[in-house]
Amino acid sequence: MNTTLTFVIGATASGKTTFIQNYFSNENAVLLNVYDYQQAAYKEAGFGAHIPFAQEFKCLYKANENLLTDIIETLQQGKNVVVEQTLFKAKRRIAYIDTIRKSVKNVVIEVYVMCPTIPVWETYINKRGLDYSAERLKSNAEEIEFPNPSEGFDKIYEVIDNEIRERMDAPNPEIVATALKELQEETERLNKEENEKKQRLALIESMNHRPFWHYCECCGTKVYCTAQEAFDAGWDYPPRVGSFGLLSPRTCDKCNITDTLFWKVQQQSLPLVIEKSLTEKELKTWQRIRNEPESLLTDKNNLD
Ligand SMILES: [Zn+2]
């Protein structure tokens, strides 16, 4: 027997939820909403309302993956699924459909694209009390790549205000090839970033045990030793005192905080490093600090 998977996609406040309530709430279907998955992903990553952009991408990516897993499991149980999604980009839909078709036999996949006219859209926005301009709406709407049959949909509809129209554009297999290439590049990029992050963490962790150069920024003494040895000898140095890459004193046991770059900067009205106001010695210290811990890992015999 066939199961049906229905996507309802569209921009913010384009009427997705109401449409689903009106047309699918009495059907024998499981309703899933990407918004719930996004909130869960933000929460899991430890973010509230303010999320750094790079992290947001990862959270959205994770939310999409978790939602996909649930779609597949529900279809495999023989139930119909209705999904409220954004899925603006053909490549995201292609990745979804590709995975679903591989995991579930005999599934009919259809999509409804919310395309409200601007005046109707504005009434949705006002009803929700959102602070959106008509220009922002338009640019949001233009971000949606209208689904093409080549993406793997059995049926495609556009929903314009209260009207549902079937719209099957001419197949365009090229978008699939492009999407698959982009998706592969994206996976490679994410893996690379993840590896770099792991390597960086391993490097920072290794600084607790390995010997490295300790430079006194005041008297110029340099000692190649471990963090523990430096700490025992009275040095103020990361990782025991301060953090790598951030401005704080780097001093031996004989020197004073008042002679450090950190101290000088703290005396300014704005405690920011202004490179052109630094002496040559201070600039060297600053550059070394900014490039920590790598700058402390030159060969033991290398006297720079
Ligand atoms: Zn010193």
PDB file of C-alpha atoms and ligand atoms in Angstrom:
ATOM      1  CA  MET A   1       0.000   0.000   0.000  1.00  0.00           C
ATOM      2  CA  ASN A   2       1.135   3.524  -0.714  1.00  0.00           C
ATOM      3  CA  THR A   3       1.860   6.070   1.949  1.00  0.00           C
ATOM      4  CA  THR A   4       1.794   9.772   1.223  1.00  0.00           C
ATOM      5  CA  LEU A   5       4.348  12.314   2.295  1.00  0.00           C
ATOM      6  CA  THR A   6       3.161  15.899   1.985  1.00  0.00           C
ATOM      7  CA  PHE A   7       5.471  18.857   2.309  1.00  0.00           C
ATOM      8  CA  VAL A   8       4.021  22.283   2.957  1.00  0.00           C
ATOM      9  CA  ILE A   9       6.750  24.821   2.353  1.00  0.00           C
ATOM     10  CA  GLY A  10       6.919  28.583   2.403  1.00  0.00           C
ATOM     11  CA  ALA A  11       8.491  31.582   4.055  1.00  0.00           C
ATOM     12  CA  THR A  12       7.754  32.987   7.521  1.00  0.00           C
ATOM     13  CA  ALA A  13       4.071  33.702   8.142  1.00  0.00           C
ATOM     14  CA  SER A  14       3.030  32.598   4.665  1.00  0.00           C
ATOM     15  CA  GLY A  15       0.112  30.612   6.115  1.00  0.00           C
ATOM     16  CA  LYS A  16       1.615  27.106   6.326  1.00  0.00           C
ATOM     17  CA  THR A  17       0.175  26.191   9.716  1.00  0.00           C
ATOM     18  CA  THR A  18      -3.332  27.404   8.917  1.00  0.00           C
ATOM     19  CA  PHE A  19      -3.257  25.621   5.574  1.00  0.00           C
ATOM     20  CA  ILE A  20      -2.284  22.360   7.263  1.00  0.00           C
ATOM     21  CA  GLN A  21      -5.040  22.802   9.857  1.00  0.00           C
ATOM     22  CA  ASN A  22      -7.614  23.433   7.140  1.00  0.00           C
ATOM     23  CA  TYR A  23      -6.642  20.620   4.785  1.00  0.00           C
ATOM     24  CA  PHE A  24      -4.864  17.917   6.753  1.00  0.00           C
ATOM     25  CA  SER A  25      -5.971  17.975  10.393  1.00  0.00           C
ATOM     26  CA  ASN A  26      -8.736  15.419   9.779  1.00  0.00           C
ATOM     27  CA  GLU A  27      -6.568  13.151   7.704  1.00  0.00           C
ATOM     28  CA  ASN A  28      -4.968  10.060   9.034  1.00  0.00           C
ATOM     29  CA  ALA A  29      -1.539  11.656   9.023  1.00  0.00           C
ATOM     30  CA  VAL A  30       1.258  12.455  11.424  1.00  0.00           C
ATOM     31  CA  LEU A  31       2.049  16.184  11.437  1.00  0.00           C
ATOM     32  CA  LEU A  32       5.679  17.217  11.832  1.00  0.00           C
ATOM     33  CA  ASN A  33       6.960  20.771  12.009  1.00  0.00           C
ATOM     34  CA  VAL A  34      10.554  21.805  11.340  1.00  0.00           C
ATOM     35  CA  TYR A  35      10.148  24.649  13.825  1.00  0.00           C
ATOM     36  CA  ASP A  36       9.933  22.143  16.716  1.00  0.00           C
ATOM     37  CA  TYR A  37      13.130  20.479  15.525  1.00  0.00           C
ATOM     38  CA  GLN A  38      14.933  23.812  15.223  1.00  0.00           C
ATOM     39  CA  GLN A  39      13.977  24.801  18.761  1.00  0.00           C
ATOM     40  CA  ALA A  40      15.225  21.436  20.027  1.00  0.00           C
ATOM     41  CA  ALA A  41      18.520  21.834  18.141  1.00  0.00           C
ATOM     42  CA  TYR A  42      19.081  25.349  19.547  1.00  0.00           C
ATOM     43  CA  LYS A  43      18.345  24.089  23.027  1.00  0.00           C
ATOM     44  CA  GLU A  44      20.689  21.138  22.636  1.00  0.00           C
ATOM     45  CA  ALA A  45      23.473  23.452  21.431  1.00  0.00           C
ATOM     46  CA  GLY A  46      22.863  25.682  24.456  1.00  0.00           C
ATOM     47  CA  PHE A  47      21.552  28.742  22.626  1.00  0.00           C
ATOM     48  CA  GLY A  48      18.545  30.913  23.375  1.00  0.00           C
ATOM     49  CA  ALA A  49      17.308  33.743  21.194  1.00  0.00           C
ATOM     50  CA  HIS A  50      20.770  34.915  20.091  1.00  0.00           C
ATOM     51  CA  ILE A  51      22.713  32.438  18.033  1.00  0.00           C
ATOM     52  CA  PRO A  52      25.970  33.125  16.210  1.00  0.00           C
ATOM     53  CA  PHE A  53      25.458  32.778  12.452  1.00  0.00           C
ATOM     54  CA  ALA A  54      27.862  29.861  11.966  1.00  0.00           C
ATOM     55  CA  GLN A  55      26.198  27.985  14.828  1.00  0.00           C
ATOM     56  CA  GLU A  56      22.754  28.731  13.484  1.00  0.00           C
ATOM     57  CA  PHE A  57      23.612  27.011  10.205  1.00  0.00           C
ATOM     58  CA  LYS A  58      24.747  23.927  12.110  1.00  0.00           C
ATOM     59  CA  CYS A  59      21.596  23.913  14.263  1.00  0.00           C
ATOM     60  CA  LEU A  60      19.347  24.202  11.215  1.00  0.00           C
ATOM     61  CA  TYR A  61      21.279  21.448   9.510  1.00  0.00           C
ATOM     62  CA  LYS A  62      20.890  19.205  12.557  1.00  0.00           C
ATOM     63  CA  ALA A  63      17.175  20.033  12.806  1.00  0.00           C
ATOM     64  CA  ASN A  64      16.678  19.046   9.159  1.00  0.00           C
ATOM     65  CA  GLU A  65      18.518  15.767   9.726  1.00  0.00           C
ATOM     66  CA  ASN A  66      16.504  14.850  12.818  1.00  0.00           C
ATOM     67  CA  LEU A  67      13.254  15.707  11.060  1.00  0.00           C
ATOM     68  CA  LEU A  68      14.262  13.541   8.094  1.00  0.00           C
ATOM     69  CA  THR A  69      14.920  10.599  10.411  1.00  0.00           C
ATOM     70  CA  ASP A  70      11.444  10.952  11.939  1.00  0.00           C
ATOM     71  CA  ILE A  71       9.783  11.274   8.511  1.00  0.00           C
ATOM     72  CA  ILE A  72      11.384   8.033   7.371  1.00  0.00           C
ATOM     73  CA  GLU A  73      10.538   6.134  10.560  1.00  0.00           C
ATOM     74  CA  THR A  74       6.901   7.262  10.423  1.00  0.00           C
ATOM     75  CA  LEU A  75       6.539   6.333   6.748  1.00  0.00           C
ATOM     76  CA  GLN A  76       8.102   2.955   7.450  1.00  0.00           C
ATOM     77  CA  GLN A  77       5.343   2.346  10.000  1.00  0.00           C
ATOM     78  CA  GLY A  78       2.870   2.763   7.134  1.00  0.00           C
ATOM     79  CA  LYS A  79       1.563   6.159   8.240  1.00  0.00           C
ATOM     80  CA  ASN A  80       1.072   9.243   6.096  1.00  0.00           C
ATOM     81  CA  VAL A  81       3.136  12.279   7.027  1.00  0.00           C
ATOM     82  CA  VAL A  82       2.517  16.002   6.594  1.00  0.00           C
ATOM     83  CA  VAL A  83       5.595  18.160   7.113  1.00  0.00           C
ATOM     84  CA  GLU A  84       5.711  21.892   7.656  1.00  0.00           C
ATOM     85  CA  GLN A  85       9.089  22.938   6.317  1.00  0.00           C
ATOM     86  CA  THR A  86      10.934  25.887   4.876  1.00  0.00           C
ATOM     87  CA  LEU A  87      13.082  24.024   2.289  1.00  0.00           C
ATOM     88  CA  PHE A  88      13.651  27.054   0.071  1.00  0.00           C
ATOM     89  CA  LYS A  89      16.459  25.429  -1.868  1.00  0.00           C
ATOM     90  CA  ALA A  90      16.107  22.676  -4.457  1.00  0.00           C
ATOM     91  CA  LYS A  91      19.238  21.001  -3.131  1.00  0.00           C
ATOM     92  CA  ARG A  92      17.749  20.563   0.364  1.00  0.00           C
ATOM     93  CA  ARG A  93      14.603  19.005  -1.103  1.00  0.00           C
ATOM     94  CA  ILE A  94      16.630  16.766  -3.412  1.00  0.00           C
ATOM     95  CA  ALA A  95      18.723  15.521  -0.491  1.00  0.00           C
ATOM     96  CA  TYR A  96      15.541  14.778   1.447  1.00  0.00           C
ATOM     97  CA  ILE A  97      13.744  12.989  -1.353  1.00  0.00           C
ATOM     98  CA  ASP A  98      16.822  11.011  -2.327  1.00  0.00           C
ATOM     99  CA  THR A  99      17.213   9.649   1.216  1.00  0.00           C
ATOM    100  CA  ILE A 100      13.483   8.993   1.629  1.00  0.00           C
ATOM    101  CA  ARG A 101      13.138   7.097  -1.663  1.00  0.00           C
ATOM    102  CA  LYS A 102      16.102   4.920  -0.736  1.00  0.00           C
ATOM    103  CA  SER A 103      14.563   4.063   2.655  1.00  0.00           C
ATOM    104  CA  VAL A 104      10.826   3.809   1.916  1.00  0.00           C
ATOM    105  CA  LYS A 105       9.139   1.934  -0.916  1.00  0.00           C
ATOM    106  CA  ASN A 106       5.889   3.090  -2.553  1.00  0.00           C
ATOM    107  CA  VAL A 107       5.708   6.558  -1.118  1.00  0.00           C
ATOM    108  CA  VAL A 108       3.870   9.328  -2.948  1.00  0.00           C
ATOM    109  CA  ILE A 109       5.649  12.616  -2.351  1.00  0.00           C
ATOM    110  CA  GLU A 110       3.797  15.856  -2.918  1.00  0.00           C
ATOM    111  CA  VAL A 111       4.549  19.461  -2.098  1.00  0.00           C
ATOM    112  CA  TYR A 112       2.415  22.535  -1.543  1.00  0.00           C
ATOM    113  CA  VAL A 113       4.210  25.852  -1.913  1.00  0.00           C
ATOM    114  CA  MET A 114       2.697  28.782  -0.086  1.00  0.00           C
ATOM    115  CA  CYS A 115       2.710  31.754  -2.463  1.00  0.00           C
ATOM    116  CA  PRO A 116       0.422  34.335  -0.857  1.00  0.00           C
ATOM    117  CA  THR A 117      -0.086  37.663  -2.563  1.00  0.00           C
ATOM    118  CA  ILE A 118       1.615  40.516  -0.716  1.00  0.00           C
ATOM    119  CA  PRO A 119      -1.606  42.034   0.702  1.00  0.00           C
ATOM    120  CA  VAL A 120      -2.743  38.687   2.127  1.00  0.00           C
ATOM    121  CA  TRP A 121       0.732  38.030   3.426  1.00  0.00           C
ATOM    122  CA  GLU A 122       0.727  41.370   5.191  1.00  0.00           C
ATOM    123  CA  THR A 123      -2.479  40.433   7.006  1.00  0.00           C
ATOM    124  CA  TYR A 124      -0.766  37.211   8.251  1.00  0.00           C
ATOM    125  CA  ILE A 125       2.211  39.256   9.418  1.00  0.00           C
ATOM    126  CA  ASN A 126      -0.011  41.746  11.233  1.00  0.00           C
ATOM    127  CA  LYS A 127      -2.023  38.956  12.832  1.00  0.00           C
ATOM    128  CA  ARG A 128       1.187  37.456  14.214  1.00  0.00           C
ATOM    129  CA  GLY A 129       2.428  40.890  15.319  1.00  0.00           C
ATOM    130  CA  LEU A 130       5.704  40.460  13.385  1.00  0.00           C
ATOM    131  CA  ASP A 131       7.866  43.428  12.546  1.00  0.00           C
ATOM    132  CA  TYR A 132       8.309  42.700   8.845  1.00  0.00           C
ATOM    133  CA  SER A 133       8.422  45.096   5.926  1.00  0.00           C
ATOM    134  CA  ALA A 134       6.824  44.260   2.583  1.00  0.00           C
ATOM    135  CA  GLU A 135      10.327  44.445   1.032  1.00  0.00           C
ATOM    136  CA  ARG A 136      11.631  41.828   3.401  1.00  0.00           C
ATOM    137  CA  LEU A 137       8.679  39.614   2.570  1.00  0.00           C
ATOM    138  CA  LYS A 138       9.325  39.938  -1.121  1.00  0.00           C
ATOM    139  CA  SER A 139      12.997  39.122  -0.772  1.00  0.00           C
ATOM    140  CA  ASN A 140      12.095  36.122   1.427  1.00  0.00           C
ATOM    141  CA  ALA A 141       9.628  34.909  -1.161  1.00  0.00           C
ATOM    142  CA  GLU A 142      12.193  35.276  -3.934  1.00  0.00           C
ATOM    143  CA  GLU A 143      14.562  32.998  -2.033  1.00  0.00           C
ATOM    144  CA  ILE A 144      12.229  30.077  -2.619  1.00  0.00           C
ATOM    145  CA  GLU A 145      13.281  28.046  -5.629  1.00  0.00           C
ATOM    146  CA  PHE A 146       9.987  26.725  -6.950  1.00  0.00           C
ATOM    147  CA  PRO A 147      10.030  22.890  -6.883  1.00  0.00           C
ATOM    148  CA  ASN A 148      10.627  21.095 -10.158  1.00  0.00           C
ATOM    149  CA  PRO A 149       9.377  17.563 -10.987  1.00  0.00           C
ATOM    150  CA  SER A 150      12.995  16.483 -11.543  1.00  0.00           C
ATOM    151  CA  GLU A 151      13.571  16.856  -7.812  1.00  0.00           C
ATOM    152  CA  GLY A 152      11.488  13.695  -7.381  1.00  0.00           C
ATOM    153  CA  PHE A 153       8.028  15.034  -6.508  1.00  0.00           C
ATOM    154  CA  ASP A 154       4.943  13.189  -7.767  1.00  0.00           C
ATOM    155  CA  LYS A 155       2.742  16.252  -7.405  1.00  0.00           C
ATOM    156  CA  ILE A 156       3.528  19.943  -6.998  1.00  0.00           C
ATOM    157  CA  TYR A 157       0.953  22.561  -6.050  1.00  0.00           C
ATOM    158  CA  GLU A 158       1.123  26.265  -5.513  1.00  0.00           C
ATOM    159  CA  VAL A 159      -1.187  27.813  -2.963  1.00  0.00           C
ATOM    160  CA  ILE A 160      -2.106  31.383  -3.812  1.00  0.00           C
ATOM    161  CA  ASP A 161      -4.216  32.796  -1.017  1.00  0.00           C
ATOM    162  CA  ASN A 162      -7.264  30.458  -1.035  1.00  0.00           C
ATOM    163  CA  GLU A 163      -6.575  28.777  -4.324  1.00  0.00           C
ATOM    164  CA  ILE A 164      -4.674  25.515  -4.833  1.00  0.00           C
ATOM    165  CA  ARG A 165      -3.249  24.994  -8.322  1.00  0.00           C
ATOM    166  CA  GLU A 166      -1.296  22.049  -9.613  1.00  0.00           C
ATOM    167  CA  ARG A 167       1.892  23.356 -11.184  1.00  0.00           C
ATOM    168  CA  MET A 168       4.267  20.916 -12.828  1.00  0.00           C
ATOM    169  CA  ASP A 169       6.973  22.902 -14.601  1.00  0.00           C
ATOM    170  CA  ALA A 170       8.979  21.308 -17.410  1.00  0.00           C
ATOM    171  CA  PRO A 171      11.462  18.811 -15.940  1.00  0.00           C
ATOM    172  CA  ASN A 172      14.919  20.255 -15.444  1.00  0.00           C
ATOM    173  CA  PRO A 173      17.349  17.407 -14.672  1.00  0.00           C
ATOM    174  CA  GLU A 174      20.256  19.830 -14.590  1.00  0.00           C
ATOM    175  CA  ILE A 175      19.216  21.182 -11.175  1.00  0.00           C
ATOM    176  CA  VAL A 176      19.627  17.691  -9.722  1.00  0.00           C
ATOM    177  CA  ALA A 177      23.184  17.360 -10.990  1.00  0.00           C
ATOM    178  CA  THR A 178      24.052  20.822  -9.658  1.00  0.00           C
ATOM    179  CA  ALA A 179      22.410  20.122  -6.309  1.00  0.00           C
ATOM    180  CA  LEU A 180      24.213  16.822  -5.798  1.00  0.00           C
ATOM    181  CA  LYS A 181      27.532  18.504  -6.517  1.00  0.00           C
ATOM    182  CA  GLU A 182      26.772  21.345  -4.075  1.00  0.00           C
ATOM    183  CA  LEU A 183      25.631  18.914  -1.389  1.00  0.00           C
ATOM    184  CA  GLN A 184      28.823  16.921  -1.701  1.00  0.00           C
ATOM    185  CA  GLU A 185      30.915  20.072  -1.398  1.00  0.00           C
ATOM    186  CA  GLU A 186      28.894  21.111   1.627  1.00  0.00           C
ATOM    187  CA  THR A 187      29.436  17.765   3.352  1.00  0.00           C
ATOM    188  CA  GLU A 188      33.147  17.985   2.646  1.00  0.00           C
ATOM    189  CA  ARG A 189      33.292  21.523   4.031  1.00  0.00           C
ATOM    190  CA  LEU A 190      31.432  20.569   7.215  1.00  0.00           C
ATOM    191  CA  ASN A 191      33.679  17.541   7.741  1.00  0.00           C
ATOM    192  CA  LYS A 192      36.745  19.704   7.232  1.00  0.00           C
ATOM    193  CA  GLU A 193      35.520  22.300   9.739  1.00  0.00           C
ATOM    194  CA  GLU A 194      34.729  19.568  12.229  1.00  0.00           C
ATOM    195  CA  ASN A 195      38.219  18.072  11.828  1.00  0.00           C
ATOM    196  CA  GLU A 196      39.891  21.449  12.215  1.00  0.00           C
ATOM    197  CA  LYS A 197      37.901  22.083  15.363  1.00  0.00           C
ATOM    198  CA  LYS A 198      38.924  18.711  16.780  1.00  0.00           C
ATOM    199  CA  GLN A 199      42.582  19.297  15.926  1.00  0.00           C
ATOM    200  CA  ARG A 200      42.463  22.736  17.512  1.00  0.00           C
ATOM    201  CA  LEU A 201      40.946  21.338  20.722  1.00  0.00           C
ATOM    202  CA  ALA A 202      43.581  18.588  20.790  1.00  0.00           C
ATOM    203  CA  LEU A 203      46.324  21.189  20.346  1.00  0.00           C
ATOM    204  CA  ILE A 204      44.969  23.368  23.190  1.00  0.00           C
ATOM    205  CA  GLU A 205      44.651  20.286  25.394  1.00  0.00           C
ATOM    206  CA  SER A 206      48.228  19.218  24.586  1.00  0.00           C
ATOM    207  CA  MET A 207      49.499  22.577  25.893  1.00  0.00           C
ATOM    208  CA  ASN A 208      48.729  21.378  29.421  1.00  0.00           C
ATOM    209  CA  HIS A 209      51.419  18.712  29.148  1.00  0.00           C
ATOM    210  CA  ARG A 210      53.937  19.420  26.401  1.00  0.00           C
ATOM    211  CA  PRO A 211      56.879  21.791  26.775  1.00  0.00           C
ATOM    212  CA  PHE A 212      56.624  25.091  24.884  1.00  0.00           C
ATOM    213  CA  TRP A 213      58.328  28.458  24.744  1.00  0.00           C
ATOM    214  CA  HIS A 214      57.544  30.881  27.553  1.00  0.00           C
ATOM    215  CA  TYR A 215      58.522  34.440  26.618  1.00  0.00           C
ATOM    216  CA  CYS A 216      58.722  37.120  29.278  1.00  0.00           C
ATOM    217  CA  GLU A 217      57.446  40.176  27.475  1.00  0.00           C
ATOM    218  CA  CYS A 218      59.272  42.536  29.901  1.00  0.00           C
ATOM    219  CA  CYS A 219      62.879  41.292  30.290  1.00  0.00           C
ATOM    220  CA  GLY A 220      62.964  39.055  27.206  1.00  0.00           C
ATOM    221  CA  THR A 221      63.798  35.842  29.065  1.00  0.00           C
ATOM    222  CA  LYS A 222      62.635  32.752  27.203  1.00  0.00           C
ATOM    223  CA  VAL A 223      62.341  29.280  28.645  1.00  0.00           C
ATOM    224  CA  TYR A 224      61.290  26.050  26.963  1.00  0.00           C
ATOM    225  CA  CYS A 225      59.338  24.127  29.601  1.00  0.00           C
ATOM    226  CA  THR A 226      55.918  22.761  30.522  1.00  0.00           C
ATOM    227  CA  ALA A 227      53.084  24.867  31.938  1.00  0.00           C
ATOM    228  CA  GLN A 228      53.571  23.194  35.319  1.00  0.00           C
ATOM    229  CA  GLU A 229      57.300  23.952  35.389  1.00  0.00           C
ATOM    230  CA  ALA A 230      56.659  27.578  34.450  1.00  0.00           C
ATOM    231  CA  PHE A 231      53.931  27.933  37.041  1.00  0.00           C
ATOM    232  CA  ASP A 232      56.172  26.476  39.740  1.00  0.00           C
ATOM    233  CA  ALA A 233      58.923  28.893  38.722  1.00  0.00           C
ATOM    234  CA  GLY A 234      56.590  31.850  39.235  1.00  0.00           C
ATOM    235  CA  TRP A 235      55.608  32.686  35.638  1.00  0.00           C
ATOM    236  CA  ASP A 236      52.284  34.267  34.773  1.00  0.00           C
ATOM    237  CA  TYR A 237      51.496  32.480  31.535  1.00  0.00           C
ATOM    238  CA  PRO A 238      48.653  30.640  29.812  1.00  0.00           C
ATOM    239  CA  PRO A 239      47.183  28.124  30.139  1.00  0.00           C
ATOM    240  CA  ARG A 240      47.622  28.431  33.942  1.00  0.00           C
ATOM    241  CA  VAL A 241      47.236  32.224  34.041  1.00  0.00           C
ATOM    242  CA  GLY A 242      45.126  33.771  31.269  1.00  0.00           C
ATOM    243  CA  SER A 243      44.171  32.174  27.960  1.00  0.00           C
ATOM    244  CA  PHE A 244      46.094  31.597  24.745  1.00  0.00           C
ATOM    245  CA  GLY A 245      45.406  34.250  22.125  1.00  0.00           C
ATOM    246  CA  LEU A 246      43.916  36.766  24.585  1.00  0.00           C
ATOM    247  CA  LEU A 247      45.764  39.744  26.017  1.00  0.00           C
ATOM    248  CA  SER A 248      46.949  39.261  29.611  1.00  0.00           C
ATOM    249  CA  PRO A 249      50.430  39.439  31.195  1.00  0.00           C
ATOM    250  CA  ARG A 250      53.198  37.074  30.000  1.00  0.00           C
ATOM    251  CA  THR A 251      55.857  37.500  32.680  1.00  0.00           C
ATOM    252  CA  CYS A 252      58.659  35.619  34.414  1.00  0.00           C
ATOM    253  CA  ASP A 253      58.935  35.521  38.206  1.00  0.00           C
ATOM    254  CA  LYS A 254      61.140  38.635  38.279  1.00  0.00           C
ATOM    255  CA  CYS A 255      59.013  41.011  36.222  1.00  0.00           C
ATOM    256  CA  ASN A 256      56.041  43.166  37.000  1.00  0.00           C
ATOM    257  CA  ILE A 257      52.553  43.354  35.559  1.00  0.00           C
ATOM    258  CA  THR A 258      52.956  47.149  35.350  1.00  0.00           C
ATOM    259  CA  ASP A 259      55.544  46.682  32.569  1.00  0.00           C
ATOM    260  CA  THR A 260      53.270  44.550  30.394  1.00  0.00           C
ATOM    261  CA  LEU A 261      51.332  45.408  27.259  1.00  0.00           C
ATOM    262  CA  PHE A 262      48.215  44.309  29.101  1.00  0.00           C
ATOM    263  CA  TRP A 263      48.809  47.002  31.736  1.00  0.00           C
ATOM    264  CA  LYS A 264      49.452  49.703  29.140  1.00  0.00           C
ATOM    265  CA  VAL A 265      46.223  48.882  27.324  1.00  0.00           C
ATOM    266  CA  GLN A 266      44.228  48.818  30.557  1.00  0.00           C
ATOM    267  CA  GLN A 267      45.338  52.418  31.276  1.00  0.00           C
ATOM    268  CA  GLN A 268      43.760  53.674  28.033  1.00  0.00           C
ATOM    269  CA  SER A 269      40.262  55.121  28.021  1.00  0.00           C
ATOM    270  CA  LEU A 270      39.286  52.287  25.675  1.00  0.00           C
ATOM    271  CA  PRO A 271      41.101  49.044  26.562  1.00  0.00           C
ATOM    272  CA  LEU A 272      41.771  48.022  22.956  1.00  0.00           C
ATOM    273  CA  VAL A 273      45.115  47.292  21.337  1.00  0.00           C
ATOM    274  CA  ILE A 274      45.910  50.021  18.802  1.00  0.00           C
ATOM    275  CA  GLU A 275      48.777  48.601  16.778  1.00  0.00           C
ATOM    276  CA  LYS A 276      50.149  51.912  15.517  1.00  0.00           C
ATOM    277  CA  SER A 277      50.594  53.159  19.099  1.00  0.00           C
ATOM    278  CA  LEU A 278      52.791  50.174  20.020  1.00  0.00           C
ATOM    279  CA  THR A 279      56.577  50.109  20.230  1.00  0.00           C
ATOM    280  CA  GLU A 280      58.374  47.510  18.138  1.00  0.00           C
ATOM    281  CA  LYS A 281      58.814  45.296  21.202  1.00  0.00           C
ATOM    282  CA  GLU A 282      55.135  45.591  22.156  1.00  0.00           C
ATOM    283  CA  LEU A 283      54.046  44.821  18.616  1.00  0.00           C
ATOM    284  CA  LYS A 284      56.160  41.659  18.660  1.00  0.00           C
ATOM    285  CA  THR A 285      54.565  40.635  21.973  1.00  0.00           C
ATOM    286  CA  TRP A 286      51.081  41.331  20.601  1.00  0.00           C
ATOM    287  CA  GLN A 287      51.672  39.344  17.440  1.00  0.00           C
ATOM    288  CA  ARG A 288      53.043  36.437  19.438  1.00  0.00           C
ATOM    289  CA  ILE A 289      50.016  36.479  21.766  1.00  0.00           C
ATOM    290  CA  ARG A 290      47.566  36.630  18.877  1.00  0.00           C
ATOM    291  CA  ASN A 291      49.182  33.612  17.242  1.00  0.00           C
ATOM    292  CA  GLU A 292      49.249  31.444  20.352  1.00  0.00           C
ATOM    293  CA  PRO A 293      49.644  28.609  20.898  1.00  0.00           C
ATOM    294  CA  GLU A 294      51.325  28.014  17.511  1.00  0.00           C
ATOM    295  CA  SER A 295      53.739  30.928  18.112  1.00  0.00           C
ATOM    296  CA  LEU A 296      55.077  29.118  21.192  1.00  0.00           C
ATOM    297  CA  LEU A 297      55.738  25.865  19.396  1.00  0.00           C
ATOM    298  CA  THR A 298      58.714  26.669  17.223  1.00  0.00           C
ATOM    299  CA  ASP A 299      61.502  24.146  17.498  1.00  0.00           C
ATOM    300  CA  LYS A 300      63.306  24.041  20.838  1.00  0.00           C
ATOM    301  CA  ASN A 301      66.616  24.863  19.146  1.00  0.00           C
ATOM    302  CA  ASN A 302      65.185  27.678  17.089  1.00  0.00           C
ATOM    303  CA  LEU A 303      66.270  30.987  18.618  1.00  0.00           C
ATOM    304  CA  ASP A 304      64.239  33.603  16.748  1.00  0.00           C
TER     305      ASP A 304
HETATM  306 ZN    ZN B   1      60.994  38.860  32.973  1.00  0.00          ZN
END
